[in-house]
Coordinates of C-alpha atoms and ligand atoms in Angstrom, one line a residue:
X1416 CA 104.4 -96.4 159.7
X1417 CA 106.4 -99.7 159.4
X1418 CA 109.6 -98.7 161.3
X1419 CA 111.2 -102.1 160.7
X1420 CA 111.3 -101.3 156.9
X1421 CA 113.4 -98.2 157.6
X1422 CA 115.9 -99.9 159.9
X1423 CA 119.2 -101.2 158.4
X1424 CA 119.2 -104.9 157.9
X1425 CA 122.3 -105.5 160.0
X1426 CA 120.7 -103.6 162.9
X1427 CA 117.4 -105.5 162.4
X1428 CA 119.3 -108.8 162.7
X1429 CA 121.7 -107.6 165.3
X1430 CA 122.1 -109.8 168.4
X1431 CA 123.0 -107.0 171.0
X1432 CA 125.6 -107.4 173.6
X1433 CA 124.1 -108.8 176.7
X1434 CA 125.6 -107.4 179.9
X1435 CA 125.6 -109.0 183.3
X1436 CA 123.4 -106.2 184.7
X1437 CA 120.8 -106.7 181.9
X1438 CA 120.7 -110.5 182.2
X1439 CA 119.9 -110.4 185.9
X1440 CA 117.5 -107.8 187.2
X1441 CA 116.1 -108.0 190.7
X1442 CA 117.1 -108.5 194.2
X1443 CA 120.3 -110.3 195.1
X1444 CA 122.7 -110.1 198.0
X1445 CA 125.8 -111.7 196.5
X1446 CA 126.9 -110.5 193.1
X1447 CA 129.5 -112.7 191.5
X1448 CA 128.3 -112.2 187.9
X1449 CA 130.1 -109.2 186.4
X1450 CA 133.8 -109.6 187.4
X1451 CA 133.6 -106.4 189.4
X1452 CA 135.7 -105.6 192.4
X1453 CA 133.9 -106.9 195.6
X1454 CA 135.3 -104.0 197.7
X1455 CA 132.6 -101.4 198.2
X1456 CA 133.8 -97.9 197.3
X1457 CA 130.5 -96.5 195.9
X1458 CA 131.7 -97.1 192.3
X1459 CA 132.7 -100.7 192.2
X1460 CA 129.5 -102.0 190.6
X1461 CA 128.4 -101.4 187.0
X1462 CA 125.6 -98.9 186.6
X1463 CA 122.0 -99.6 185.5
X1464 CA 122.3 -100.0 181.7
X1465 CA 118.8 -98.5 181.1
X1466 CA 118.9 -95.8 183.8
X1467 CA 115.6 -96.8 185.2
X1468 CA 115.5 -94.4 188.2
X1469 CA 116.4 -91.3 186.0
X1470 CA 113.9 -92.2 183.3
X1471 CA 111.2 -92.7 185.9
X1472 CA 111.7 -89.1 187.1
X1473 CA 111.9 -87.7 183.6
X1474 CA 108.8 -89.6 182.7
X1475 CA 106.9 -88.0 185.6
X1476 CA 108.1 -84.5 184.8
X1477 CA 107.6 -84.7 181.1
X1478 CA 104.5 -86.8 181.1
X1479 CA 105.9 -89.4 178.7
X1480 CA 106.1 -93.2 178.9
X1481 CA 109.5 -94.2 180.4
X1482 CA 110.0 -96.7 177.5
X1483 CA 109.8 -93.8 175.1
X1484 CA 113.0 -92.2 176.6
X1485 CA 116.6 -92.8 175.5
X1486 CA 119.4 -91.2 177.5
X1487 CA 122.7 -90.5 175.8
X1488 CA 126.1 -88.8 176.2
X1489 CA 124.6 -85.5 175.1
X1490 CA 122.0 -85.2 172.3
X1491 CA 125.0 -85.8 170.1
X1492 CA 125.0 -89.5 171.0
X1493 CA 121.3 -89.8 170.0
X1494 CA 122.0 -88.0 166.6
X1495 CA 124.9 -90.4 165.9
X1496 CA 122.8 -93.5 166.8
X1497 CA 120.0 -92.3 164.4
X1498 CA 122.5 -92.6 161.5
X1499 CA 123.7 -95.9 162.7
X1500 CA 120.2 -97.4 163.1
X1501 CA 118.6 -96.1 159.9
X1502 CA 121.2 -95.0 157.3
X1503 CA 123.2 -97.4 155.1
X1504 CA 126.6 -95.8 154.5
X1505 CA 127.2 -94.8 150.9
X1506 CA 123.6 -95.4 150.0
X1507 CA 121.1 -93.6 152.1
X1508 CA 120.7 -89.9 152.6
X1509 CA 119.2 -87.4 155.1
X1510 CA 117.6 -84.0 154.5
X1511 CA 118.1 -81.1 156.9
X1512 CA 117.5 -77.3 156.9
X1513 CA 120.1 -74.6 156.4
X1514 CA 121.2 -72.9 158.5
X1515 CA 121.0 -75.3 161.4
X1516 CA 123.0 -77.1 164.1
X1517 CA 126.3 -78.4 162.7
X1518 CA 126.3 -81.9 164.3
X1519 CA 123.7 -83.4 161.9
X1520 CA 126.1 -82.8 158.9
X1521 CA 129.2 -84.0 160.9
X1522 CA 127.5 -87.2 161.9
X1523 CA 126.3 -87.7 158.3
X1524 CA 129.9 -87.3 157.1
X1525 CA 131.3 -89.7 159.7
X1526 CA 128.7 -92.3 158.8
X1527 CA 129.3 -91.8 155.1
X1528 CA 125.7 -90.7 154.5
X1529 CA 124.7 -88.0 152.0
X1530 CA 123.6 -84.8 153.7
X1531 CA 121.1 -82.7 151.7
X1532 CA 120.2 -79.3 152.9
X1533 CA 117.3 -77.1 152.1
X1534 CA 117.5 -73.3 152.8
X1535 CA 115.0 -71.8 155.2
X1536 CA 112.7 -69.1 153.8
X1537 CA 113.0 -65.3 154.4
X1538 CA 111.4 -65.7 157.8
X1539 CA 113.8 -68.6 158.7
X1540 CA 110.8 -71.0 158.4
X1541 CA 110.6 -74.3 156.6
X1542 CA 109.3 -74.8 153.0
X1543 CA 107.6 -78.2 153.2
X1544 CA 107.5 -78.7 149.5
X1545 CA 111.2 -77.9 149.0
X1546 CA 112.1 -80.4 151.8
X1547 CA 109.9 -83.2 150.4
X1548 CA 111.3 -82.5 146.9
X1549 CA 114.8 -82.9 148.2
X1550 CA 113.9 -86.3 149.6
X1551 CA 113.9 -89.6 147.6
X1552 CA 113.4 -93.3 148.2
X1553 CA 116.8 -93.4 150.0
X1554 CA 116.0 -90.5 152.4
X1555 CA 115.7 -92.0 155.9
X1556 CA 115.7 -89.0 158.2
X1557 CA 114.6 -85.3 158.1
X1558 CA 116.3 -83.2 160.7
X1559 CA 114.4 -80.2 162.0
X1560 CA 115.5 -78.0 164.9
X1561 CA 112.9 -75.8 166.7
X1562 CA 113.8 -73.3 168.1
X1563 CA 116.5 -73.4 165.5
X1564 CA 120.2 -72.8 166.1
X1565 CA 121.6 -70.4 165.0
X1566 CA 118.5 -68.5 163.9
X1567 CA 116.7 -68.7 167.3
X1568 CA 113.1 -69.0 166.0
X1569 CA 110.5 -71.7 166.4
X1570 CA 109.6 -73.4 163.1
X1571 CA 105.9 -73.3 162.2
X1572 CA 104.2 -76.0 164.2
X1573 CA 101.6 -76.9 161.6
X1574 CA 104.3 -77.3 158.9
X1575 CA 106.3 -79.6 161.2
X1576 CA 103.2 -81.7 161.8
X1577 CA 102.4 -81.9 158.2
X1578 CA 106.0 -83.1 157.5
X1579 CA 105.7 -85.8 160.1
X1580 CA 102.4 -87.0 158.5
X1581 CA 103.5 -86.9 154.9
X1582 CA 107.2 -88.0 155.0
X1583 CA 107.7 -91.8 154.7
X1584 CA 110.7 -91.9 157.1
X1585 CA 111.9 -90.5 160.4
X1586 CA 111.3 -86.9 161.4
X1587 CA 113.7 -85.5 164.1
X1588 CA 112.7 -82.4 166.0
X1589 CA 115.6 -81.1 168.0
X1590 CA 114.2 -79.2 170.9
X1591 CA 117.4 -78.2 172.7
X1592 CA 116.0 -74.7 173.4
X1593 CA 112.3 -75.6 173.9
X1594 CA 112.4 -74.6 177.6
X1595 CA 112.9 -71.0 176.5
X1596 CA 110.0 -71.0 174.0
X1597 CA 106.4 -70.1 174.5
X1598 CA 105.3 -73.3 172.8
X1599 CA 104.4 -76.9 173.8
X1600 CA 107.0 -79.6 173.1
X1601 CA 106.4 -82.1 170.4
X1602 CA 106.9 -85.0 172.9
X1603 CA 103.1 -85.0 173.5
X1604 CA 102.7 -86.1 169.8
X1605 CA 104.8 -89.2 170.2
X1606 CA 101.9 -91.6 170.9
X1607 CA 100.3 -90.4 167.7
X1608 CA 103.3 -90.6 165.3
X1609 CA 105.7 -93.5 165.5
X1610 CA 108.2 -91.9 163.1
X1611 CA 108.8 -88.9 165.3
X1612 CA 112.0 -88.5 167.3
X1613 CA 112.2 -85.5 169.7
X1614 CA 115.6 -84.5 171.1
X1615 CA 116.1 -82.5 174.3
X1616 CA 119.1 -81.9 176.5
X1617 CA 120.3 -81.0 179.9
X1618 CA 122.9 -78.7 178.4
X1619 CA 121.0 -75.5 178.0
X1620 CA 118.1 -74.4 180.3
X1621 CA 119.0 -77.1 182.8
X1622 CA 122.5 -75.7 183.1
X1623 CA 124.3 -79.0 182.9
X1624 CA 126.4 -78.7 179.7
X1625 CA 129.5 -80.3 181.3
X1626 CA 127.6 -83.3 182.5
X1627 CA 126.8 -84.5 178.9
X1628 CA 123.3 -85.8 179.1
X1629 CA 120.7 -85.7 176.3
X1630 CA 117.4 -87.3 175.7
X1631 CA 115.7 -88.8 172.7
X1632 CA 111.9 -89.3 173.0
X1633 CA 110.2 -91.6 170.5
X1634 CA 107.9 -94.6 169.9
X1635 CA 108.8 -97.6 172.1
X1636 CA 109.8 -99.4 168.9
X1637 CA 112.4 -96.8 167.9
X1638 CA 113.7 -96.5 171.5
X1639 CA 114.2 -100.2 171.5
X1640 CA 116.6 -99.9 168.5
X1641 CA 118.5 -97.1 170.3
X1642 CA 118.9 -99.5 173.3
X1643 CA 120.0 -102.3 171.0
X1644 CA 122.8 -100.2 169.4
X1645 CA 124.1 -98.0 172.2
X1646 CA 127.1 -98.9 174.4
X1647 CA 125.9 -101.2 177.2
X1648 CA 126.7 -98.8 180.0
X1649 CA 126.6 -95.5 178.2
X1650 CA 125.5 -93.3 181.1
X1651 CA 127.8 -93.6 184.2
X1652 CA 126.7 -93.7 187.8
X1653 CA 128.0 -90.2 188.6
X1654 CA 125.8 -88.7 185.9
X1655 CA 122.8 -90.8 186.9
X1656 CA 123.0 -89.8 190.6
X1657 CA 123.8 -86.1 189.8
X1658 CA 120.9 -85.7 187.3
X1659 CA 118.4 -87.1 189.9
X1660 CA 119.4 -84.3 192.2
X1661 CA 119.1 -81.8 189.3
X1662 CA 115.6 -83.1 188.5
X1663 CA 114.6 -82.6 192.1
X1664 CA 115.6 -79.0 192.1
X1665 CA 113.8 -78.0 188.9
X1666 CA 112.1 -75.0 190.5
X1667 CA 115.4 -73.2 190.6
X1668 CA 115.9 -74.0 186.9
X1669 CA 112.6 -72.4 186.1
X1670 CA 113.6 -69.2 187.9
X1671 CA 116.9 -69.1 186.0
X1672 CA 115.0 -69.6 182.7
X1673 CA 112.7 -66.7 183.5
X1674 CA 115.7 -64.5 184.4
X1675 CA 117.4 -65.3 181.1
X1676 CA 114.2 -64.4 179.2
X1677 CA 114.0 -61.1 181.1
X1678 CA 117.7 -60.4 180.4
X1679 CA 117.0 -61.1 176.7
X1680 CA 114.4 -58.4 176.5
X1681 CA 116.8 -55.9 178.1
X1682 CA 119.6 -56.9 175.8
X1683 CA 117.3 -56.5 172.7
X1684 CA 116.4 -52.9 173.7
X1685 CA 120.0 -52.0 174.2
X1686 CA 121.1 -53.6 171.0
X1687 CA 118.4 -51.8 169.1
X1688 CA 119.9 -48.5 170.1
X1689 CA 123.2 -49.3 168.4
X1690 CA 123.9 -48.1 164.9
X1691 CA 126.2 -51.1 164.1
X1692 CA 123.1 -53.4 164.6
X1693 CA 121.2 -53.8 161.4
X1694 CA 118.7 -56.5 162.6
X1695 CA 117.9 -58.6 165.6
X1696 CA 116.1 -61.7 164.5
X1697 CA 113.1 -62.9 166.5
X1698 CA 114.3 -65.4 169.2
X1699 CA 112.5 -68.1 171.1
X1700 CA 115.8 -69.3 172.6
X1701 CA 118.6 -68.2 175.0
X1702 CA 120.5 -66.4 172.3
X1703 CA 120.1 -63.7 169.7
X1704 CA 121.1 -63.8 166.1
X1705 CA 122.2 -60.2 165.3
X1706 CA 123.0 -58.8 161.8
X1707 CA 125.6 -56.1 162.0
X1708 CA 127.4 -53.8 159.6
X1709 CA 130.7 -55.8 160.0
X1710 CA 130.6 -59.0 162.0
X1711 CA 134.3 -59.9 161.5
X1712 CA 135.5 -56.5 162.8
X1713 CA 133.1 -56.5 165.7
X1714 CA 134.0 -60.1 166.6
X1715 CA 137.7 -59.3 166.7
X1716 CA 137.2 -56.2 168.7
X1717 CA 135.1 -58.0 171.3
X1718 CA 137.7 -60.8 171.6
X1719 CA 140.3 -58.2 172.3
X1720 CA 138.1 -57.1 175.2
X1721 CA 137.8 -60.7 176.4
X1722 CA 134.1 -61.0 175.3
X1723 CA 133.5 -64.0 173.2
X1724 CA 130.4 -64.3 171.0
X1725 CA 129.9 -66.6 168.0
X1726 CA 130.8 -65.3 164.6
X1727 CA 128.2 -66.8 162.2
X1728 CA 129.0 -64.6 159.2
X1729 CA 130.2 -67.5 157.0
X1730 CA 127.0 -69.6 157.6
X1731 CA 124.2 -69.8 155.0
X1732 CA 121.8 -66.8 155.2
X1733 CA 123.8 -65.4 158.1
X1734 CA 126.0 -62.9 156.4
X1735 CA 127.5 -60.4 158.9
X1736 CA 125.6 -62.1 161.8
X1737 CA 126.8 -62.7 165.3
X1738 CA 125.2 -65.2 167.7
X1739 CA 125.0 -63.8 171.2
X1740 CA 124.2 -66.0 174.2
X1741 CA 122.2 -64.3 176.9
X1742 CA 124.5 -64.0 180.0
X1743 CA 123.9 -62.6 183.4
X1744 CA 123.0 -58.9 183.8
X1745 CA 126.6 -57.7 184.3
X1746 CA 127.9 -59.7 181.4
X1747 CA 125.3 -58.4 179.0
X1748 CA 126.0 -54.8 180.3
X1749 CA 129.7 -55.3 179.6
X1750 CA 128.9 -56.4 176.1
X1751 CA 126.7 -53.4 175.5
X1752 CA 129.4 -51.1 177.0
X1753 CA 132.0 -52.4 174.5
X1754 CA 129.7 -52.4 171.5
X1755 CA 128.8 -48.8 172.3
X1756 CA 132.5 -47.9 172.4
X1757 CA 133.1 -49.7 169.1
X1758 CA 130.2 -47.8 167.5
X1759 CA 131.8 -44.5 168.4
X1760 CA 135.2 -45.5 167.1
Ligands
PLP1427 C1 123.3 -77.1 172.2 C2 122.5 -78.0 171.3 C3 122.3 -79.3 171.5 C4 122.9 -79.9 172.8 O1 123.7 -80.9 172.5 P1 124.3 -81.8 173.8 O2 125.1 -82.8 173.0 O3 123.1 -82.4 174.5 O4 125.1 -80.8 174.6 C5 121.6 -80.1 170.7 N1 121.0 -79.5 169.6 C6 121.1 -78.2 169.3 C7 120.4 -77.6 168.2 C8 121.9 -77.4 170.1 O5 122.1 -76.1 169.9

């Protein structure tokens, strides 16, 4: 696909800001180029604008080309940049599924880009024809999320692939929860499809939500547009150093992921035994979408007991649903204890 044709003209022609650290790369001993303080306190120098060391580690772990990686202030930065690179305000549009992650629509609104949503089917899967029908010549991006938030399920892999092949624009697959899913990531498809963007994050399985670090993986061409538009030093040195340590302790993360999946099975069994639970949707993530007989009442009751879940009952197709994140054993047990008491009221 000719990506250039999808990029906004002003971005195509943009002369990006050139920082001191990007103009000179290499060995030096006296740095008088960036108006920094000369007094060494560990933080007086600007950080690497392209986070080379972090990308090198991620590239090895994920088996992707380091030039196919963008790092942002959470996945949210990558989502916003996609709008700024591809979508002309007040002219272009994007297509997404419903229900799904709320940030795609918020970013569309901020960028004055029309957001078209297509409901998932009865199994919370995508309807390719409906999605393609919602798109027109001004549709630049299709947003998919797999495993999807708040439904929890993986979208059908073959359907995603056929959308990537048939849509004449960018297809984003948000894989924030892929580490919990029994399926291969789409990042291995990046060398095959230059219009594919895969989003991942350190916020969920990696346990680093407060650090704010997300990845976008894509063709080298698309990543070069991300780098052109991003703030010059978007990832600070504290984050870069910290995440290198996290990447080096990934075995611990794998154990935690396994434990969460084990706790999920226990929680499902317990929830199934409660009369107030009408349905537990299949989940490939670290949360459960649960249909109840009265989500608002249950939500308020739990808040009164200091237990906070997410009330999703006002969301498309999620009538009377609560979204419950899998906690530690004792936390899940406390939830079940209170839900049991509520059932008996
Ligand atoms: C939690 C979540 C993210 C993570 O966003 P960050 O900005 O990286 O914390 C991204 N996408 C989805 C669908 C999520 O649920």
